[in-house]
Short mmCIF file of C-alpha atoms in Angstrom, two decimals:
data_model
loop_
_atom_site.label_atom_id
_atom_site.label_comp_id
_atom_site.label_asym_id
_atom_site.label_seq_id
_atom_site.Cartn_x
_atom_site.Cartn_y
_atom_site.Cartn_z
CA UNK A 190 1.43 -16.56 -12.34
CA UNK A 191 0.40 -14.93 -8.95
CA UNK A 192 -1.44 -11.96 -9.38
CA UNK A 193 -3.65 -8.95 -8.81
CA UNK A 194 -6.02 -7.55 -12.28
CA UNK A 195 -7.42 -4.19 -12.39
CA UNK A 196 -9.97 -3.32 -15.03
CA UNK A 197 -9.58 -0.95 -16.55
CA UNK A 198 -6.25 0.35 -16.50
CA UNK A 199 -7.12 3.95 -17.41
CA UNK A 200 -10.58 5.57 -17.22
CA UNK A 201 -12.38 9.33 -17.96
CA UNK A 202 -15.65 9.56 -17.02
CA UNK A 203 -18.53 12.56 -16.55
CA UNK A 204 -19.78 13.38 -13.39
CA UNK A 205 -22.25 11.49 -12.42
CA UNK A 206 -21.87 8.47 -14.40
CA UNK A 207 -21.89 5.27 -12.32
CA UNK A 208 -18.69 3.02 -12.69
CA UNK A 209 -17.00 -0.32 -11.44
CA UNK A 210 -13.46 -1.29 -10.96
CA UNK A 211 -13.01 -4.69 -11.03
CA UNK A 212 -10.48 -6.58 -9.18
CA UNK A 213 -9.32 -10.29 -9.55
CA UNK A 214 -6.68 -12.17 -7.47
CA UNK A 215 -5.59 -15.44 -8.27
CA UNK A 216 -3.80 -16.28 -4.46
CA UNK A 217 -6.87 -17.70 -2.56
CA UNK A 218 -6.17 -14.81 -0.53
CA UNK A 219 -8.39 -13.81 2.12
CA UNK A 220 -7.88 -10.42 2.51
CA UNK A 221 -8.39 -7.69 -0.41
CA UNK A 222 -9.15 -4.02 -0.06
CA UNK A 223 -8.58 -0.97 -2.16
CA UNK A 224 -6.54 2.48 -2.16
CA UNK A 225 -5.99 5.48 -3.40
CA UNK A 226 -3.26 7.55 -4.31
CA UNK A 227 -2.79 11.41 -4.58
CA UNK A 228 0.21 13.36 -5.16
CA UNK A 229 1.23 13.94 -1.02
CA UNK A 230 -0.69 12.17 0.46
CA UNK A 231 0.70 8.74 -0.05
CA UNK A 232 -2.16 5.67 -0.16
CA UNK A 233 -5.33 5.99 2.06
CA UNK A 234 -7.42 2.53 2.30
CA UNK A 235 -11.03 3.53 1.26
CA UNK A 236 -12.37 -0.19 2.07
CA UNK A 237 -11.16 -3.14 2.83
CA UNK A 238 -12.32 -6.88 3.20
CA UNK A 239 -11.34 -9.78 5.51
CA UNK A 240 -13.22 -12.78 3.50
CA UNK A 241 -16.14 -13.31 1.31
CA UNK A 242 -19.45 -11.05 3.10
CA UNK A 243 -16.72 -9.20 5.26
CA UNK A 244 -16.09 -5.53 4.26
CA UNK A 245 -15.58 -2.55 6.40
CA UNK A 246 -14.27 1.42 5.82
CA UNK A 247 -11.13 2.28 5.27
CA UNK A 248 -9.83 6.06 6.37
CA UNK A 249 -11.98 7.68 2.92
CA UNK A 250 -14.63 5.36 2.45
CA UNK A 251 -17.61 8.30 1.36
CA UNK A 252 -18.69 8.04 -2.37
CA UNK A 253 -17.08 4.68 -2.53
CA UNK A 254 -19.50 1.28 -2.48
CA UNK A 255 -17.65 -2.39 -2.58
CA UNK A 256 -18.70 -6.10 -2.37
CA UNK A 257 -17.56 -9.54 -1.72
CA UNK A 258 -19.58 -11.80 -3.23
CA UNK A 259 -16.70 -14.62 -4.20
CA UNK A 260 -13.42 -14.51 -2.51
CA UNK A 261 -11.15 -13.79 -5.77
CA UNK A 262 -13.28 -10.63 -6.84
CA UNK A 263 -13.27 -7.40 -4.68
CA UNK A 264 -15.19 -4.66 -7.30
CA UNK A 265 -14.66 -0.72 -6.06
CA UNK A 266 -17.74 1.20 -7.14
CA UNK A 267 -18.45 4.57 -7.79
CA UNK A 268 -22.94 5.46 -8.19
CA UNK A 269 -21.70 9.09 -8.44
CA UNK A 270 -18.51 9.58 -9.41
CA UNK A 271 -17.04 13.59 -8.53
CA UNK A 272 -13.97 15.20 -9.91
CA UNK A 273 -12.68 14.60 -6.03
CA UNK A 274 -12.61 11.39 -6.82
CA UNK A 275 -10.02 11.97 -9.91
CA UNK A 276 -7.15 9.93 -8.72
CA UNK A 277 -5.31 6.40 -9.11
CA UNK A 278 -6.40 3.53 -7.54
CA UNK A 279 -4.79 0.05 -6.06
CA UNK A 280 -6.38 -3.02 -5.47
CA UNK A 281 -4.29 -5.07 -2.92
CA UNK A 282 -4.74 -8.61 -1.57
CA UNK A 283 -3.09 -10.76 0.88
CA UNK A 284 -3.26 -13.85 3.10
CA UNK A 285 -4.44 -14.19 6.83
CA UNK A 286 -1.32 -15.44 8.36
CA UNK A 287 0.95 -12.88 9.95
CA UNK A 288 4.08 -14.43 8.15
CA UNK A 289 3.07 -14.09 5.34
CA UNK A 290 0.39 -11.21 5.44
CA UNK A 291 2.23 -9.35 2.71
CA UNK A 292 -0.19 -7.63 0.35
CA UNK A 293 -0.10 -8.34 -3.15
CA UNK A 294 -0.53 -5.12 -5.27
CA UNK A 295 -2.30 -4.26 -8.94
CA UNK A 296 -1.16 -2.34 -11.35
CA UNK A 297 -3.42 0.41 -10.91
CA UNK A 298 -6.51 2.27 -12.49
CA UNK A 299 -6.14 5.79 -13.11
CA UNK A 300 -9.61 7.93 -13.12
CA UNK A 301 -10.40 11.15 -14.20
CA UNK A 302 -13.84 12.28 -13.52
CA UNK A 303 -14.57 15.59 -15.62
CA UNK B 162 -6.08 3.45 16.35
CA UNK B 163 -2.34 3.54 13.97
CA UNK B 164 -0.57 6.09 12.37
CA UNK B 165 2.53 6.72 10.43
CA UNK B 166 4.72 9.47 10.08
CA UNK B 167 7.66 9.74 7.26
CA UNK B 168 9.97 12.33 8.71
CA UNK B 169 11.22 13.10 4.93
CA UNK B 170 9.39 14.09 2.05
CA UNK B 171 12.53 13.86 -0.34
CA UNK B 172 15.96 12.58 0.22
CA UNK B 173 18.76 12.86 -2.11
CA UNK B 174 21.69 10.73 -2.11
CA UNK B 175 24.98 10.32 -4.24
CA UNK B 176 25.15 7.11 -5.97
CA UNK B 177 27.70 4.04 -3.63
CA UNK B 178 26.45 6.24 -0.33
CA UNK B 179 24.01 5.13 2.66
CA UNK B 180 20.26 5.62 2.43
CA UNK B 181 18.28 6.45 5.24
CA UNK B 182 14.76 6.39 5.36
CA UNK B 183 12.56 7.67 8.55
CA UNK B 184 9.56 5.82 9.79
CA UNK B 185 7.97 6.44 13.04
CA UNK B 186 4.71 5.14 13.63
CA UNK B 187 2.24 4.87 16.83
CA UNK B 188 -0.01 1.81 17.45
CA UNK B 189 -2.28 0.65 20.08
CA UNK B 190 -1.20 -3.20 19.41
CA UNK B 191 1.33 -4.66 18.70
CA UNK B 192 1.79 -4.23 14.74
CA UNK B 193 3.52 -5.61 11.59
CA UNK B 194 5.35 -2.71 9.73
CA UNK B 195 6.37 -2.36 6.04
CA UNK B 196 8.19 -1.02 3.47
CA UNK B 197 7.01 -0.91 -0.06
CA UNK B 198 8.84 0.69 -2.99
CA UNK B 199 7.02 2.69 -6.01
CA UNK B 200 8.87 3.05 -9.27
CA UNK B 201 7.56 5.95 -11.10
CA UNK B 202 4.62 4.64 -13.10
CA UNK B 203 4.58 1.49 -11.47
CA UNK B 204 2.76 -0.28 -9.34
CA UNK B 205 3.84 -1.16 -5.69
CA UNK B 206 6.29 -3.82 -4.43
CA UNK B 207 7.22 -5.59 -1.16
CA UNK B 208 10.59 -4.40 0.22
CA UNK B 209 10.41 -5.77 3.55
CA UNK B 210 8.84 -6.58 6.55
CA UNK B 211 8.32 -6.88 10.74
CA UNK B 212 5.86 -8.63 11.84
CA UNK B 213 7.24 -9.40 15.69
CA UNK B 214 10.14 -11.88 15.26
CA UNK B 215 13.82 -10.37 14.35
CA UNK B 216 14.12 -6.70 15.37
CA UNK B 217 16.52 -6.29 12.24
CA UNK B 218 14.67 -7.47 9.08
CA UNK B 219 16.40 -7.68 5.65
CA UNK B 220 14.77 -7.50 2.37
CA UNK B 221 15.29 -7.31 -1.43
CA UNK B 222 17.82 -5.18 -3.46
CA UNK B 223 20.25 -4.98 -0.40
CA UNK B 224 17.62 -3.21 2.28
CA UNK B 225 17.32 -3.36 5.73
CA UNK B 226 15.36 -2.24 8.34
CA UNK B 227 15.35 -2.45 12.36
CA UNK B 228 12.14 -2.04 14.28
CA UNK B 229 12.86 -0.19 18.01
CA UNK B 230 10.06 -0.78 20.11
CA UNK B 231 11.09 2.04 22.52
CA UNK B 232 11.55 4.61 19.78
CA UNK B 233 8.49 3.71 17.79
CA UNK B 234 10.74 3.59 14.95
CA UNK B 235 11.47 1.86 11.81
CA UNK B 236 13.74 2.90 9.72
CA UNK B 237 15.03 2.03 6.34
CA UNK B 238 18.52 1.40 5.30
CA UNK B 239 20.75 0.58 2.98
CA UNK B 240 24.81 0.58 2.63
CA UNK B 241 25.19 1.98 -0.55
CA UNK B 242 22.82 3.61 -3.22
CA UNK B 243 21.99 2.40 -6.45
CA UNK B 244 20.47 4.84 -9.37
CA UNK B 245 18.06 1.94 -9.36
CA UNK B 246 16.86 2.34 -6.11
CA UNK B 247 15.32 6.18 -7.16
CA UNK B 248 11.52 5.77 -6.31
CA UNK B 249 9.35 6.32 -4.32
CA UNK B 250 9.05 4.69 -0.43
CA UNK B 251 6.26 3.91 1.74
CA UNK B 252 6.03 2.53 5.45
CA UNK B 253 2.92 0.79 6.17
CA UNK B 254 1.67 0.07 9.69
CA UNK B 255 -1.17 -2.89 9.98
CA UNK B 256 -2.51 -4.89 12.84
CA UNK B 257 -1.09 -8.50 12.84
CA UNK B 258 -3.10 -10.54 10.88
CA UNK B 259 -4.29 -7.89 8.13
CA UNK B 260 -6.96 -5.44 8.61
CA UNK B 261 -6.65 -1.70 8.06
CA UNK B 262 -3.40 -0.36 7.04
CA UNK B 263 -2.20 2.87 7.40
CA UNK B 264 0.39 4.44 4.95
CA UNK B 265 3.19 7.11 5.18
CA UNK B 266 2.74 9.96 2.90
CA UNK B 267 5.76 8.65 1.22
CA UNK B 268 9.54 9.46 0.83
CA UNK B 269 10.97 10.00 -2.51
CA UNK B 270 14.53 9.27 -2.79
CA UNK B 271 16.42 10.54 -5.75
CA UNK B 272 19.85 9.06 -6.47
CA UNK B 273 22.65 11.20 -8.10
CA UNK B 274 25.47 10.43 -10.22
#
């Protein structure tokens, strides 16, 4: 079955404490990149990657670190998580060609950072 | 540089009458434009999308949408309401060929009896 993983699902943390969100899509797809969501405010891309090596910012990238070591993984860290960070996060992923660029949503990690 | 702009925060609709959802957006290229759906606690799904062939794009669940160039518009529609079509709505702008997306703050349509 086609899909996007998030690990974990749900997450509360301390200030401070350094954390990873993993991501996993199965697709061969090129392009991944990761969001957040706050009551408002819709979803605001905090990085995003074309293809393996190949990140840049999204529109909040600051207190946010990613990499793209292998093209199926995409991991979202945090070295110093903040409570301004407390909010629910998408991976996404989709292909390079415009007819069929659709991205390809997880299911979501919700953190709270105390 | 992209941006998007849902005209309505909330829209509330009887159930068996039209939805209409606003999108404008702005774009310094020529863009492909999207609507995804949110169910509450879920996660995000496709409804449709424009990415520079038919001006009039249908999707899932009986949706449309028509893209107007001169308007900067894109607007979401459908003939008659379903309570299964109360979620939240998002329109997504994005250079051709991926790259940084830009989403609405969202339209939540609620569905009456």
């Amino acid at each position: 079955e086609a899909q996007v993983t998030q690990n974990p699902r749900y997450l509360i943390t301390v200030t401070g404490k350094k954390l990873t969100v993993t991501c996993s899509q199965n697709m061969n797809h090129e392009y991944m990149s990761w969001y957040r969501q706050d009551p408002g405010l819709g979803l605001r891309q905090i990085y995003y990657s074309m293809n393996v090596e190949v990140t840049d910012k999204g529109d909040v990238p600051e207190g946010y670190k990613v990499s793209r070591k292998e093209k199926r993984n995409f991991p979202l860290i945090l070295e110093s998580p903040s409570p301004n960070q407390t909010s629910l996060y998408f991976c996404a992923s989709s292909s390079w060609d415009q007819y069929s660029d659709t991205q390809y949503f997880g299911p979501g990690t919700r953190l709270t950072v105390l | 540089a992209q941006s998007v702009t849902q005209l309505d925060s909330h829209v509330s609709v009887s159930e068996g009458t039209p939805v209409l959802l606003r999108c404008n957006y702005s774009s310094s290229y020529s863009p492909s434009l999207f609507w995804y759906v949110q169910h509450p606690n879920k996660g995000l799904q496709l409804l449709l999308k424009y990415t520079s062939a038919a001006t009039l794009v249908k999707g899932i669940n009986g949706f449309e949408a028509e893209f107007k160039k001169s308007e900067t518009s894109f607007h979401l529609t459908k003939p008659s309401a379903h309570m299964s079509d109360a979620a939240e709505y998002f329109c997504v702008v994005s250079p051709t060929n991926a790259g940084k997306s830009t989403f609405g703050d969202g339209t939540t349509l609620t569905v009456k009896p």
